[in-house]
């Protein structure tokens, strides 16, 4: 390890996988796809070393992907961040469009949950009264 490598606290790919919930394979994929905002540092032996800023960024990426952000949008967002100051309005537009998609998904799921809760109530009521025979029976 060089003096520079020793001066900056860094994490191995396994440690980053553990902290982010991403697999080692996924971390390599994120790097290949240009989803990180900076280059992954390497030891003199070629092993990847990540900083706490890399981990913070990856945790954001995880949440954006978990919430359904398309890979192409995540790549574009990472590219904008890498470019630095001056494109904050474009970043905001991208994030706001994603938030609106997530809000629509939440609304749709709430409507589904409402129908399911109603059906649960119908079945529970019929079972409690002992009148469940033939409830939605397609053979009658």
mmCIF file of C-alpha atoms in Angstrom:
data_model
loop_
_atom_site.group_PDB
_atom_site.id
_atom_site.type_symbol
_atom_site.label_atom_id
_atom_site.label_comp_id
_atom_site.label_asym_id
_atom_site.label_seq_id
_atom_site.Cartn_x
_atom_site.Cartn_y
_atom_site.Cartn_z
ATOM 1 C CA UNK A 1 0.000 0.000 0.000
ATOM 2 C CA UNK A 2 1.350 3.445 -0.889
ATOM 3 C CA UNK A 3 1.469 6.410 1.503
ATOM 4 C CA UNK A 4 -1.533 7.949 -0.285
ATOM 5 C CA UNK A 5 -3.506 4.709 0.031
ATOM 6 C CA UNK A 6 -2.767 4.553 3.763
ATOM 7 C CA UNK A 7 -3.762 8.204 4.334
ATOM 8 C CA UNK A 8 -7.338 7.865 3.037
ATOM 9 C CA UNK A 9 -9.581 5.450 4.926
ATOM 10 C CA UNK A 10 -11.031 3.073 2.385
ATOM 11 C CA UNK A 11 -13.209 0.006 2.204
ATOM 12 C CA UNK A 12 -12.872 -3.216 0.287
ATOM 13 C CA UNK A 13 -15.500 -4.315 -2.196
ATOM 14 C CA UNK A 14 -16.736 -6.880 0.346
ATOM 15 C CA UNK A 15 -17.133 -4.222 3.042
ATOM 16 C CA UNK A 16 -19.041 -1.974 0.633
ATOM 17 C CA UNK A 17 -21.271 -4.880 -0.394
ATOM 18 C CA UNK A 18 -22.078 -5.479 3.265
ATOM 19 C CA UNK A 19 -22.842 -1.793 3.946
ATOM 20 C CA UNK A 20 -24.972 -1.228 0.849
ATOM 21 C CA UNK A 21 -26.741 -4.560 0.489
ATOM 22 C CA UNK A 22 -25.404 -4.849 -3.052
ATOM 23 C CA UNK A 23 -23.559 -7.964 -4.119
ATOM 24 C CA UNK A 24 -19.932 -7.783 -5.188
ATOM 25 C CA UNK A 25 -21.172 -8.611 -8.684
ATOM 26 C CA UNK A 26 -23.631 -5.686 -8.561
ATOM 27 C CA UNK A 27 -20.889 -3.320 -7.410
ATOM 28 C CA UNK A 28 -18.733 -4.322 -10.350
ATOM 29 C CA UNK A 29 -21.750 -3.842 -12.642
ATOM 30 C CA UNK A 30 -22.391 -0.343 -11.232
ATOM 31 C CA UNK A 31 -18.765 0.530 -11.912
ATOM 32 C CA UNK A 32 -18.833 -0.858 -15.494
ATOM 33 C CA UNK A 33 -22.072 0.973 -16.243
ATOM 34 C CA UNK A 34 -20.718 4.324 -15.066
ATOM 35 C CA UNK A 35 -23.130 4.633 -12.152
ATOM 36 C CA UNK A 36 -20.534 5.858 -9.692
ATOM 37 C CA UNK A 37 -19.716 9.540 -9.494
ATOM 38 C CA UNK A 38 -15.993 9.038 -9.249
ATOM 39 C CA UNK A 39 -13.481 6.466 -10.346
ATOM 40 C CA UNK A 40 -13.017 3.528 -8.004
ATOM 41 C CA UNK A 41 -9.561 3.720 -6.525
ATOM 42 C CA UNK A 42 -7.281 0.694 -6.694
ATOM 43 C CA UNK A 43 -4.492 -0.506 -4.475
ATOM 44 C CA UNK A 44 -1.060 -1.066 -5.960
ATOM 45 C CA UNK A 45 -2.162 -4.711 -6.218
ATOM 46 C CA UNK A 46 -5.235 -3.749 -8.258
ATOM 47 C CA UNK A 47 -7.873 -4.317 -5.562
ATOM 48 C CA UNK A 48 -10.799 -1.924 -5.493
ATOM 49 C CA UNK A 49 -10.946 0.520 -2.597
ATOM 50 C CA UNK A 50 -14.007 2.637 -1.904
ATOM 51 C CA UNK A 51 -14.433 5.812 0.150
ATOM 52 C CA UNK A 52 -17.263 6.747 2.483
ATOM 53 C CA UNK A 53 -18.508 9.106 -0.266
ATOM 54 C CA UNK A 54 -18.733 6.125 -2.648
ATOM 55 C CA UNK A 55 -20.825 4.294 -0.048
ATOM 56 C CA UNK A 56 -23.124 7.310 0.460
ATOM 57 C CA UNK A 57 -23.648 7.580 -3.301
ATOM 58 C CA UNK A 58 -24.298 3.846 -3.631
ATOM 59 C CA UNK A 59 -26.914 3.986 -0.865
ATOM 60 C CA UNK A 60 -28.723 6.694 -2.844
ATOM 61 C CA UNK A 61 -28.463 4.570 -5.989
ATOM 62 C CA UNK A 62 -29.895 1.570 -4.146
ATOM 63 C CA UNK A 63 -32.960 3.561 -3.072
ATOM 64 C CA UNK A 64 -33.455 5.043 -6.530
ATOM 65 C CA UNK A 65 -33.301 1.566 -8.111
ATOM 66 C CA UNK A 66 -35.514 0.005 -5.415
ATOM 67 C CA UNK A 67 -38.091 2.673 -6.132
ATOM 68 C CA UNK A 68 -38.068 1.799 -9.818
ATOM 69 C CA UNK A 69 -35.799 4.415 -11.367
ATOM 70 C CA UNK A 70 -34.802 3.131 -14.798
ATOM 71 C CA UNK A 71 -31.121 2.352 -15.220
ATOM 72 C CA UNK A 72 -30.856 4.895 -18.033
ATOM 73 C CA UNK A 73 -32.129 7.644 -15.688
ATOM 74 C CA UNK A 74 -29.748 6.589 -12.933
ATOM 75 C CA UNK A 75 -26.851 6.698 -15.411
ATOM 76 C CA UNK A 76 -27.908 10.160 -16.538
ATOM 77 C CA UNK A 77 -28.183 11.354 -12.930
ATOM 78 C CA UNK A 78 -24.682 10.023 -12.150
ATOM 79 C CA UNK A 79 -23.341 11.707 -15.259
ATOM 80 C CA UNK A 80 -24.860 15.037 -14.223
ATOM 81 C CA UNK A 81 -23.365 14.755 -10.742
ATOM 82 C CA UNK A 82 -19.943 13.909 -12.209
ATOM 83 C CA UNK A 83 -20.094 17.039 -14.362
ATOM 84 C CA UNK A 84 -20.303 19.139 -11.207
ATOM 85 C CA UNK A 85 -22.049 22.457 -10.564
ATOM 86 C CA UNK A 86 -24.248 24.114 -13.144
ATOM 87 C CA UNK A 87 -26.763 21.380 -13.933
ATOM 88 C CA UNK A 88 -28.716 21.296 -10.688
ATOM 89 C CA UNK A 89 -31.974 22.243 -12.457
ATOM 90 C CA UNK A 90 -31.625 19.210 -14.740
ATOM 91 C CA UNK A 91 -30.894 16.976 -11.744
ATOM 92 C CA UNK A 92 -33.967 18.352 -9.986
ATOM 93 C CA UNK A 93 -36.127 17.725 -13.050
ATOM 94 C CA UNK A 94 -34.928 14.118 -13.285
ATOM 95 C CA UNK A 95 -35.502 13.462 -9.576
ATOM 96 C CA UNK A 96 -38.876 15.198 -9.558
ATOM 97 C CA UNK A 97 -40.090 13.132 -12.524
ATOM 98 C CA UNK A 98 -39.055 9.985 -10.661
ATOM 99 C CA UNK A 99 -40.793 11.183 -7.488
ATOM 100 C CA UNK A 100 -43.973 11.707 -9.479
ATOM 101 C CA UNK A 101 -43.748 8.122 -10.841
ATOM 102 C CA UNK A 102 -43.240 6.812 -7.300
ATOM 103 C CA UNK A 103 -46.196 8.874 -6.043
ATOM 104 C CA UNK A 104 -48.378 7.386 -8.797
ATOM 105 C CA UNK A 105 -47.259 3.872 -7.858
ATOM 106 C CA UNK A 106 -48.033 4.545 -4.199
ATOM 107 C CA UNK A 107 -51.499 5.830 -5.137
ATOM 108 C CA UNK A 108 -52.164 2.743 -7.265
ATOM 109 C CA UNK A 109 -51.006 0.453 -4.445
ATOM 110 C CA UNK A 110 -53.207 2.290 -1.938
ATOM 111 C CA UNK A 111 -56.198 1.733 -4.224
ATOM 112 C CA UNK A 112 -55.296 -1.967 -4.481
ATOM 113 C CA UNK A 113 -54.924 -2.204 -0.715
ATOM 114 C CA UNK A 114 -58.333 -0.626 -0.266
ATOM 115 C CA UNK A 115 -59.990 -3.227 -2.502
ATOM 116 C CA UNK A 116 -58.130 -6.036 -0.738
ATOM 117 C CA UNK A 117 -59.121 -4.702 2.698
ATOM 118 C CA UNK A 118 -62.751 -4.527 1.577
ATOM 119 C CA UNK A 119 -62.593 -8.151 0.327
ATOM 120 C CA UNK A 120 -60.966 -9.292 3.573
ATOM 121 C CA UNK A 121 -63.816 -7.632 5.457
ATOM 122 C CA UNK A 122 -66.443 -9.343 3.283
ATOM 123 C CA UNK A 123 -64.908 -12.777 3.810
ATOM 124 C CA UNK A 124 -64.341 -12.216 7.557
ATOM 125 C CA UNK A 125 -67.939 -11.083 8.018
ATOM 126 C CA UNK A 126 -69.374 -14.049 6.122
ATOM 127 C CA UNK A 127 -67.163 -16.525 7.976
ATOM 128 C CA UNK A 128 -68.050 -14.980 11.351
ATOM 129 C CA UNK A 129 -71.774 -15.378 10.550
ATOM 130 C CA UNK A 130 -71.246 -18.900 9.228
ATOM 131 C CA UNK A 131 -72.497 -17.822 5.798
ATOM 132 C CA UNK A 132 -69.379 -18.428 3.711
ATOM 133 C CA UNK A 133 -70.785 -21.348 1.705
ATOM 134 C CA UNK A 134 -70.945 -20.407 -1.938
ATOM 135 C CA UNK A 135 -69.211 -17.073 -1.443
ATOM 136 C CA UNK A 136 -67.945 -16.309 -4.916
ATOM 137 C CA UNK A 137 -68.409 -19.902 -5.986
ATOM 138 C CA UNK A 138 -68.090 -19.990 -9.804
ATOM 139 C CA UNK A 139 -69.752 -23.428 -9.946
ATOM 140 C CA UNK A 140 -73.140 -22.187 -8.682
#
